[in-house]
Amino acid sequence: MVGKLPPGTEAELLEEAIQAARREAGLDFRILQVEIPIGRHQIDALLRLEPGGITLHAEVKKWAQHANFGALLQQLRTLPEPALLVADYVNPNMAGRLRDAGIAFIDTAGNAYIHEGQIHVYLVGK
């Protein structure tokens, strides 16, 4: 791992979501780097999904289901592709909306949607 996770809620949320994705969906994420400035934006984390070696640009959000969906979608679309929302909880309604918009996500409950390369996971209701 390059960089060190900063103390605080986002770092804890990221670690919990990675553990839940491993436990519930068998997804193995590795943190490559955190807090990466890109132009006027910052990527919260750069993750590698194994197997497959897919690198994802993560936006970590607490209370994502309460966010304005349009604003959240716009923020995620400013990230380099492929982007990944990491949240504390994605309810089934929000999960469907994110999937329909093509936005990958994982949360601390183990809900996940990934559609990259040979990896296709859609797990909700956790």
Protein backbone atom coordinates (compact mmCIF):
# COMPACT_ATOMS: atom_id res chain seq x y z
CA MET A 1 0.00 0.00 0.00
CA VAL A 2 1.27 3.44 -0.89
CA GLY A 3 0.41 6.16 1.61
CA LYS A 4 -1.12 5.79 5.01
CA LEU A 5 -4.79 5.87 5.86
CA PRO A 6 -5.54 9.10 7.68
CA PRO A 7 -7.27 8.77 11.03
CA GLY A 8 -11.00 9.42 11.02
CA THR A 9 -14.33 8.32 9.76
CA GLU A 10 -13.59 7.97 6.02
CA ALA A 11 -10.58 5.74 6.63
CA GLU A 12 -12.56 3.52 8.99
CA LEU A 13 -15.49 3.41 6.58
CA LEU A 14 -13.18 2.39 3.73
CA GLU A 15 -11.63 -0.43 5.77
CA GLU A 16 -15.05 -1.69 6.93
CA ALA A 17 -16.46 -1.67 3.39
CA ILE A 18 -13.44 -3.57 2.06
CA GLN A 19 -13.82 -6.19 4.80
CA ALA A 20 -17.58 -6.51 4.12
CA ALA A 21 -17.00 -6.89 0.36
CA ARG A 22 -14.53 -9.69 1.08
CA ARG A 23 -16.82 -11.41 3.58
CA GLU A 24 -20.13 -11.14 1.69
CA ALA A 25 -19.13 -11.12 -1.98
CA GLY A 26 -15.64 -12.63 -2.05
CA LEU A 27 -14.20 -9.40 -3.49
CA ASP A 28 -10.57 -8.71 -2.61
CA PHE A 29 -9.75 -4.99 -2.65
CA ARG A 30 -6.27 -3.66 -1.90
CA ILE A 31 -5.65 -0.02 -1.05
CA LEU A 32 -2.94 1.33 -3.34
CA GLN A 33 -3.04 5.00 -2.38
CA VAL A 34 -5.21 7.46 -0.47
CA GLU A 35 -6.05 11.14 -0.89
CA ILE A 36 -4.75 11.62 -4.44
CA PRO A 37 -5.05 15.15 -5.88
CA ILE A 38 -6.03 15.23 -9.55
CA GLY A 39 -6.49 18.74 -10.90
CA ARG A 40 -9.17 20.48 -8.87
CA HIS A 41 -10.43 17.19 -7.48
CA GLN A 42 -9.21 14.66 -4.96
CA ILE A 43 -9.69 10.93 -5.17
CA ASP A 44 -10.27 9.47 -1.73
CA ALA A 45 -8.56 6.17 -2.54
CA LEU A 46 -7.12 4.15 -5.38
CA LEU A 47 -8.07 0.49 -5.01
CA ARG A 48 -7.06 -2.66 -6.85
CA LEU A 49 -9.60 -5.45 -7.20
CA GLU A 50 -8.15 -8.95 -7.42
CA PRO A 51 -8.35 -11.20 -9.26
CA GLY A 52 -8.23 -9.26 -12.47
CA GLY A 53 -6.06 -6.36 -11.38
CA ILE A 54 -8.80 -3.79 -11.94
CA THR A 55 -7.90 -0.38 -10.51
CA LEU A 56 -10.83 1.69 -9.22
CA HIS A 57 -10.97 5.33 -8.18
CA ALA A 58 -12.97 5.49 -4.96
CA GLU A 59 -15.14 8.21 -3.48
CA VAL A 60 -15.87 7.54 0.19
CA LYS A 61 -19.24 8.88 1.39
CA LYS A 62 -21.00 8.64 4.71
CA TRP A 63 -24.79 8.86 4.43
CA ALA A 64 -24.75 8.43 0.64
CA GLN A 65 -28.42 7.44 0.59
CA HIS A 66 -29.33 10.87 1.95
CA ALA A 67 -27.31 12.74 -0.66
CA ASN A 68 -28.92 14.44 -3.60
CA PHE A 69 -28.66 11.65 -6.17
CA GLY A 70 -27.96 14.00 -9.08
CA ALA A 71 -25.15 15.74 -7.21
CA LEU A 72 -23.69 12.41 -6.07
CA LEU A 73 -23.82 11.04 -9.60
CA GLN A 74 -22.12 14.15 -10.97
CA GLN A 75 -19.38 13.94 -8.35
CA LEU A 76 -18.73 10.27 -9.14
CA ARG A 77 -18.63 10.99 -12.86
CA THR A 78 -15.84 13.54 -12.34
CA LEU A 79 -13.57 10.71 -11.15
CA PRO A 80 -11.39 8.88 -13.64
CA GLU A 81 -12.96 5.62 -14.85
CA PRO A 82 -13.68 3.22 -13.38
CA ALA A 83 -15.14 4.92 -10.31
CA LEU A 84 -16.35 3.26 -7.12
CA LEU A 85 -18.63 4.62 -4.42
CA VAL A 86 -17.66 3.40 -0.96
CA ALA A 87 -20.46 4.07 1.52
CA ASP A 88 -21.58 3.21 5.02
CA TYR A 89 -24.87 1.83 3.65
CA VAL A 90 -26.56 1.68 0.27
CA ASN A 91 -30.25 0.85 0.63
CA PRO A 92 -31.94 -1.31 -2.05
CA ASN A 93 -33.57 1.69 -3.75
CA MET A 94 -30.26 3.58 -4.00
CA ALA A 95 -28.51 0.35 -5.09
CA GLY A 96 -30.89 0.03 -8.04
CA ARG A 97 -30.41 3.66 -9.02
CA LEU A 98 -26.62 3.36 -8.86
CA ARG A 99 -26.65 0.12 -10.87
CA ASP A 100 -28.93 1.68 -13.50
CA ALA A 101 -26.49 4.61 -13.74
CA GLY A 102 -23.54 2.21 -14.09
CA ILE A 103 -21.93 3.29 -10.80
CA ALA A 104 -20.02 0.59 -8.91
CA PHE A 105 -20.37 0.56 -5.13
CA ILE A 106 -19.54 -1.29 -1.95
CA ASP A 107 -20.78 -0.58 1.57
CA THR A 108 -20.03 -1.62 5.13
CA ALA A 109 -23.04 -4.00 5.20
CA GLY A 110 -21.70 -6.06 2.29
CA ASN A 111 -23.93 -4.68 -0.45
CA ALA A 112 -22.04 -4.35 -3.73
CA TYR A 113 -22.34 -3.72 -7.43
CA ILE A 114 -19.30 -4.26 -9.63
CA HIS A 115 -19.47 -4.71 -13.39
CA GLU A 116 -15.86 -4.51 -14.61
CA GLY A 117 -14.04 -6.89 -16.91
CA GLN A 118 -14.95 -10.45 -16.00
CA ILE A 119 -16.30 -9.45 -12.58
CA HIS A 120 -20.07 -9.08 -12.28
CA VAL A 121 -21.50 -8.74 -8.75
CA TYR A 122 -24.82 -7.33 -7.61
CA LEU A 123 -25.53 -8.05 -3.97
CA VAL A 124 -28.22 -6.07 -2.08
CA GLY A 125 -30.40 -6.51 0.94
CA LYS A 126 -27.61 -6.85 3.48
